[in-house]
Coordinates of C-alpha atoms and ligand atoms in Angstrom, one line a residue:
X1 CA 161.3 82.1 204.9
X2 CA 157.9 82.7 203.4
X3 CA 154.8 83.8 205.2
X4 CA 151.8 82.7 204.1
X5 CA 149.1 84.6 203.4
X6 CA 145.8 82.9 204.4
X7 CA 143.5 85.8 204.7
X8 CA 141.2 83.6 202.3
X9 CA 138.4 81.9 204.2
X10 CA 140.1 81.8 208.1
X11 CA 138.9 84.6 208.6
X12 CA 135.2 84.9 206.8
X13 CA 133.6 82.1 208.7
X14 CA 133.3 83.9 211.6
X15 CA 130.3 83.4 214.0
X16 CA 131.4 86.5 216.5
X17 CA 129.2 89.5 216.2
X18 CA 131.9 92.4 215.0
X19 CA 133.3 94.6 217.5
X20 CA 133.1 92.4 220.5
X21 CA 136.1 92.5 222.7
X22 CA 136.2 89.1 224.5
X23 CA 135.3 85.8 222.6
X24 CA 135.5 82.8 224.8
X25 CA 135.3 79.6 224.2
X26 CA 135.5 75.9 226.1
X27 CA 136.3 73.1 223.9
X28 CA 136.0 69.7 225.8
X29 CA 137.1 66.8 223.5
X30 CA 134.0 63.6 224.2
X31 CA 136.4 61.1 224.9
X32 CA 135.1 61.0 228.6
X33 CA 132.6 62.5 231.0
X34 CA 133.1 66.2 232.5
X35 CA 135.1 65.3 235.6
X36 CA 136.1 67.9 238.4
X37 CA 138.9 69.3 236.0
X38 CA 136.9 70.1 232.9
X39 CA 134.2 71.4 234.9
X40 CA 136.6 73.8 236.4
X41 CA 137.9 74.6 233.4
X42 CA 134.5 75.5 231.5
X43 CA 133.7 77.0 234.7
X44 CA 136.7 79.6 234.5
X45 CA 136.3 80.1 231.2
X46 CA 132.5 80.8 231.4
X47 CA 133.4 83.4 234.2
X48 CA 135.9 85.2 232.6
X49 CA 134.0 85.5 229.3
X50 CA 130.7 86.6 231.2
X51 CA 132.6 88.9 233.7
X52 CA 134.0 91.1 230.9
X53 CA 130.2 91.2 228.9
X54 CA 132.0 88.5 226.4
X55 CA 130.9 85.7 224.2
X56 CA 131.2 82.5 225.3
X57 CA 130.9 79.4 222.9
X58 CA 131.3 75.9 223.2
X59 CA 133.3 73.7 220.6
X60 CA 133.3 69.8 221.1
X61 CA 136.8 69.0 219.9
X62 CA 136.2 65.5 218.4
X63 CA 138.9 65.1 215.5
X64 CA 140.5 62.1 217.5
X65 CA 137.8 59.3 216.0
X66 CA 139.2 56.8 217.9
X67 CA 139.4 58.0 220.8
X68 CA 135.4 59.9 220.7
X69 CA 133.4 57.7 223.5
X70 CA 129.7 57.5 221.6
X71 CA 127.2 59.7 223.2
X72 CA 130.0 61.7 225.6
X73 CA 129.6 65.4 223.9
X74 CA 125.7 64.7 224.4
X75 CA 126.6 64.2 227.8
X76 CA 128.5 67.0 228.2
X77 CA 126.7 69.2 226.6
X78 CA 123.4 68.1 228.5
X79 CA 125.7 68.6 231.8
X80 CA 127.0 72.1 231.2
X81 CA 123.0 72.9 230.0
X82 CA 121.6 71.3 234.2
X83 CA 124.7 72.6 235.6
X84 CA 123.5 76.6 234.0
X85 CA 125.8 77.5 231.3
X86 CA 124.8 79.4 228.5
X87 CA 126.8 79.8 225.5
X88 CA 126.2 82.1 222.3
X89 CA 125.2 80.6 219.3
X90 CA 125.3 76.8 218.2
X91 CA 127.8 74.2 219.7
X92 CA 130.4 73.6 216.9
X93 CA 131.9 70.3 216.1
X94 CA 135.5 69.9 214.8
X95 CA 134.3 66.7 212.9
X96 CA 132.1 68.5 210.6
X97 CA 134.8 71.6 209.9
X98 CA 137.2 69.4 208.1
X99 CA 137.6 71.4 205.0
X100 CA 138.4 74.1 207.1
X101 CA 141.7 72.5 208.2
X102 CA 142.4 70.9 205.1
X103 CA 142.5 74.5 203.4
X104 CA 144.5 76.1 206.1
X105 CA 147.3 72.8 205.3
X106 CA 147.1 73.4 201.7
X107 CA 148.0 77.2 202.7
X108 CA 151.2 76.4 205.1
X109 CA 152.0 73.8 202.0
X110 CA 151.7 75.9 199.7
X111 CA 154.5 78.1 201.3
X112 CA 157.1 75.3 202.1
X113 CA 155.9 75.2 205.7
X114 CA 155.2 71.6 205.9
X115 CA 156.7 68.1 204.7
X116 CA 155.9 64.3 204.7
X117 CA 157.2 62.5 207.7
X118 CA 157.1 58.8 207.7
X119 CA 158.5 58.2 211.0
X120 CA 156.1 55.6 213.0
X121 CA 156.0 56.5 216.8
X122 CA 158.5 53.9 217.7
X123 CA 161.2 55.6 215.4
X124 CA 160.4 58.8 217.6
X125 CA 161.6 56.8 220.6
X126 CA 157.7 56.3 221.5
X127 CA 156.8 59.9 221.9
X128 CA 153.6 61.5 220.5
X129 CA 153.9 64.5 219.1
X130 CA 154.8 66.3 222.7
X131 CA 157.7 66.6 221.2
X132 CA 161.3 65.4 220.6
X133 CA 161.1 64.8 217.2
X134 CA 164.3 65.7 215.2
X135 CA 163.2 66.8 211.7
X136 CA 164.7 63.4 210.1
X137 CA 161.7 63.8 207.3
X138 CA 162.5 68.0 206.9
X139 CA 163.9 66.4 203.4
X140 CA 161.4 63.7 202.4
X141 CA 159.8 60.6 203.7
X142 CA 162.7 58.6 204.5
X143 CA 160.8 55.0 203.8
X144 CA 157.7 55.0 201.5
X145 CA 154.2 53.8 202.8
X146 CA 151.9 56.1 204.5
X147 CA 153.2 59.5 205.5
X148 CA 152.4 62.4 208.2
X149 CA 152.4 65.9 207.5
X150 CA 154.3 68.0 210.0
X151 CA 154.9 72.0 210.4
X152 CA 158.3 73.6 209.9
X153 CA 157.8 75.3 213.6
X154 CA 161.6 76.2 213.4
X155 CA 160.8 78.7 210.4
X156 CA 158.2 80.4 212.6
X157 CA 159.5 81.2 216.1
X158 CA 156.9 82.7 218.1
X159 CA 158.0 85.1 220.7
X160 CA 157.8 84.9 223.9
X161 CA 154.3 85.5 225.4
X162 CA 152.7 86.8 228.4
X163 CA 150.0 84.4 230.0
X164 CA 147.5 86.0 232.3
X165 CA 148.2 83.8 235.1
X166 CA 151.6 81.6 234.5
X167 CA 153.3 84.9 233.4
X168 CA 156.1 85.3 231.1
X169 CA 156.2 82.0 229.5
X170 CA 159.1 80.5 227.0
X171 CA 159.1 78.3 223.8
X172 CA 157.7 75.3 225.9
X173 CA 157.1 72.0 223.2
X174 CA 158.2 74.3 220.4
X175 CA 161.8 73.8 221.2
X176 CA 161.5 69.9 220.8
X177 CA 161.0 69.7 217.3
X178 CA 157.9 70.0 214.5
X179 CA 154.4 68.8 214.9
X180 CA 152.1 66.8 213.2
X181 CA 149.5 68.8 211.9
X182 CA 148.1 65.5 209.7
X183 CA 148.6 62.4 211.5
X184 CA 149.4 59.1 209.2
X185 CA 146.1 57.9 209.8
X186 CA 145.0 61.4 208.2
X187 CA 143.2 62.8 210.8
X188 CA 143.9 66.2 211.6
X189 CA 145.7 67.2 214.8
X190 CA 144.6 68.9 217.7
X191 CA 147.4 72.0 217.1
X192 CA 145.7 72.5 213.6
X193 CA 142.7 72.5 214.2
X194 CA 142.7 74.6 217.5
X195 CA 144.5 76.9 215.6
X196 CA 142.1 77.5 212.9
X197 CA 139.1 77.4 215.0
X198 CA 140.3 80.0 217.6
X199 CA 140.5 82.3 214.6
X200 CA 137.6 81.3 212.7
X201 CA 135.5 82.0 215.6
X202 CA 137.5 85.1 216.4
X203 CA 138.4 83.9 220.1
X204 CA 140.3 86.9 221.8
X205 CA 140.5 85.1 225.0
X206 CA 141.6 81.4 225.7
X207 CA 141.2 79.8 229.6
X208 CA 142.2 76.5 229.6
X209 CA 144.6 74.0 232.0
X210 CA 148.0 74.6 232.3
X211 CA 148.4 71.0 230.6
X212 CA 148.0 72.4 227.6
X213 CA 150.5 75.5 228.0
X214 CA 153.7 73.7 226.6
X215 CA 151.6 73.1 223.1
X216 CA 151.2 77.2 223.6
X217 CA 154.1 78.6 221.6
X218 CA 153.3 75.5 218.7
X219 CA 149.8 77.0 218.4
X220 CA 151.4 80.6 218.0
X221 CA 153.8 79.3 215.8
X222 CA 150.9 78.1 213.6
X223 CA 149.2 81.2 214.0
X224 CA 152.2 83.4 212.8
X225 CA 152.3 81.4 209.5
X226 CA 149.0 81.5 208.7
X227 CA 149.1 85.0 209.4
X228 CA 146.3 84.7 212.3
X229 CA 146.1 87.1 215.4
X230 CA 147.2 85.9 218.5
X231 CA 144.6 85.6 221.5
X232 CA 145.6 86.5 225.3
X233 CA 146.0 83.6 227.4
X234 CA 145.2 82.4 230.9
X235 CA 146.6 79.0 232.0
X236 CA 145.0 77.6 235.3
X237 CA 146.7 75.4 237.3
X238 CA 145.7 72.0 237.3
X239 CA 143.3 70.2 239.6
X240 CA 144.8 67.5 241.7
X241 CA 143.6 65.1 243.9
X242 CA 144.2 66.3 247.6
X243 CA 147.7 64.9 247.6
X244 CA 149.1 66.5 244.6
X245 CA 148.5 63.2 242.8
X246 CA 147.0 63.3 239.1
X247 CA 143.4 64.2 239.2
X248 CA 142.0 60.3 238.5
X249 CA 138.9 61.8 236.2
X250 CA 136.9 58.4 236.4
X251 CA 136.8 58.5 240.2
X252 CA 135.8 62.8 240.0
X253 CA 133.3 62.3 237.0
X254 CA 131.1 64.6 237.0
X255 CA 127.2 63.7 238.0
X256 CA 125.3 66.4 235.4
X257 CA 122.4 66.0 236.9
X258 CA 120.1 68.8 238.2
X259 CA 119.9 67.6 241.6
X260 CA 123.4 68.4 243.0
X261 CA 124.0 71.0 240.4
X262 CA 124.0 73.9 243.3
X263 CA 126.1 71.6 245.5
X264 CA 128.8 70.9 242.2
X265 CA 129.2 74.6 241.6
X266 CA 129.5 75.8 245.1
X267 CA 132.4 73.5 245.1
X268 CA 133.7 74.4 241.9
X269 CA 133.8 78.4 242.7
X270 CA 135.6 77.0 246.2
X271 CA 138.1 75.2 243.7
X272 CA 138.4 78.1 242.0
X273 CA 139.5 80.6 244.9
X274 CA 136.0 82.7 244.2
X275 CA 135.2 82.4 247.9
X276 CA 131.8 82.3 247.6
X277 CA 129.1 83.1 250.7
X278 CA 127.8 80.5 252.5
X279 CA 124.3 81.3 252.3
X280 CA 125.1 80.8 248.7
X281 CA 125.6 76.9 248.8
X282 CA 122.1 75.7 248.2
X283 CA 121.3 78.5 245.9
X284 CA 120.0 77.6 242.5
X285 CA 122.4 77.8 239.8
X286 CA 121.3 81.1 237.9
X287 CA 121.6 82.6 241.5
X288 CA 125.0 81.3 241.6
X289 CA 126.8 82.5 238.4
X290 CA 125.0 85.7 238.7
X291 CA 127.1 86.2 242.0
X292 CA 130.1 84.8 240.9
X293 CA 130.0 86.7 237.0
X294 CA 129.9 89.8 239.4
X295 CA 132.7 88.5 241.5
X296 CA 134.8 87.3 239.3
X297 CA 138.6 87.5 240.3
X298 CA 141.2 85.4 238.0
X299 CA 143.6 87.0 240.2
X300 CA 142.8 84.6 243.0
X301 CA 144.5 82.0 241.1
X302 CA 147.7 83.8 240.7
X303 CA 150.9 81.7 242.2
X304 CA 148.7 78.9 242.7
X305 CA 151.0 75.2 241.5
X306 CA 147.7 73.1 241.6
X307 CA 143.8 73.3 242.8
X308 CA 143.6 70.6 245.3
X309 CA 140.4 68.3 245.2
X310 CA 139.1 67.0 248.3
Ligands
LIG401 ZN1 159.9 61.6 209.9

């Protein structure tokens, strides 16, 4: 097994001011509005970041062309700005740090830690790439015509890992086989890119839905063979509609206006187990974060199997 040395320009792009200990970051992708869940999110994120005198930046994942609703990171971004956030520096785009990825691909290549896969989705029994692929391709394309590029995840076991919240947490999606990194269309994947961008950006501290905690040990994966630190981790659980039913994000879309911005937030910190005063819920956003930076408790959120909507 080869690791591969990528301490080339991962690592020099960085936007994070040296010797800060918590780097943040939210990363909505614009294929939708901000609905009750990703508000949450950004909102836990934002709190953690801010509570420990951290960086917090904003990343509008947007690789996924055809899935990218026209005008939705404007949105969103315009939302989280009504709604108070503040995040440090300019909001980054994945769409415009292709060669990024690209040079981090050519690096796992380069070290025998990716192949050609030509397998269409229906030869993967319908999956995606959550998993269950086999490795038939770990050889070659087995048909010619346009061709995927996936990771060798079984020559970079990550270990097991601690998450803040979820605790000790296993090999999750890893087990099920290799991802795509480079889809056949040729746009890069979401585990890529993440990937490098946490580590460009020098994120220490990742916050993000427990949806996302199976892809957990393929990102780490990733980051061992590209020779990348690892970040801490703090999975929350999901929100749900009041029944445990998936959170339907059309009918919890999130109204960005300033108007019920105070309203939204007193809600979200509620969501969120922050248990904020009363007095508090027609305070003006800035009034609100300030108490809640103060008061910020991840802890609350320990043991918790969903955040129920209502
Ligand atoms: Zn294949």
């Amino acid at each position: 097994m080869s690791a591969v040395n990528a301490s080339t320009a991962i690592g020099t792009t960085a936007t994070a001011e040296a010797g800060v200990a918590y780097v943040g970051r939210f990363a909505p992708s614009p294929s939708g509005a901000l609905h009750l869940g990703s508000l949450t999110t950004a909102a836990a994120s934002f709190l953690d970041a801010r509570h420990g005198s951290g960086r917090w930046l904003l990343r509008i994942e947007d690789l996924d062309a055809p899935r990218v609703i026209p005008g939705a990171a404007d949105a969103i971004v315009r939302s989280l700005e009504n709604l108070g956030f503040s995040w440090d520096g300019p909001v980054t785009y994945q769409s415009q740090r292709l060669p990024l990825y690209q040079q981090a691909l050519e690096e796992l290549g380069r070290h025998g830690q990716t192949y050609y896969c030509s397998c269409s989705r229906r030869d993967r029994g319908g999956s995606d790439d959550a998993g269950g692929y086999a490795g038939t391709c770990r050889q070659g394309p087995t048909r010619p015509g346009p061709v995927a590029t996936r990771f060798r995840a079984d020559l970079n076991p990550a270990p097991d890992f601690t998450d803040r919240l979820q605790g000790l947490c296993g090999p999750g999606r890893a087990a099920a086989g290799d991802p795509i990194l480079r889809r056949r269309d040729g746009l890069y994947a979401y585990q890529l890119a993440v990937v490098v961008d946490d580590a460009a950006q020098q994120v220490t501290d990742i916050v993000r839905g427990a949806d996302l905690l199976p892809s957990t040990c393929w990102q780490r994966s990733l980051q061992l063979a590209l020779r990348l630190p690892p970040q801490r981790y703090a999975h929350l659980p999901l929100v749900c509609e009041a029944d445990g039913s998936k959170l339907s994000k059309s009918a919890h879309a999130v109204n960005g206006a300033i108007a019920g911005a105070s309203a939204l937030l007193w809600r979200v910190l509620s969501l969120l187990r922050q248990a904020p005063p009363p007095e508090l819920r027609q305070a003006p956003p800035p009034e609100l974060w300030s108490w809640a930076i103060r008061h910020w408790r991840l802890e609350s959120l320990q043991g918790l199997a969903r955040l129920d909507a209502n």
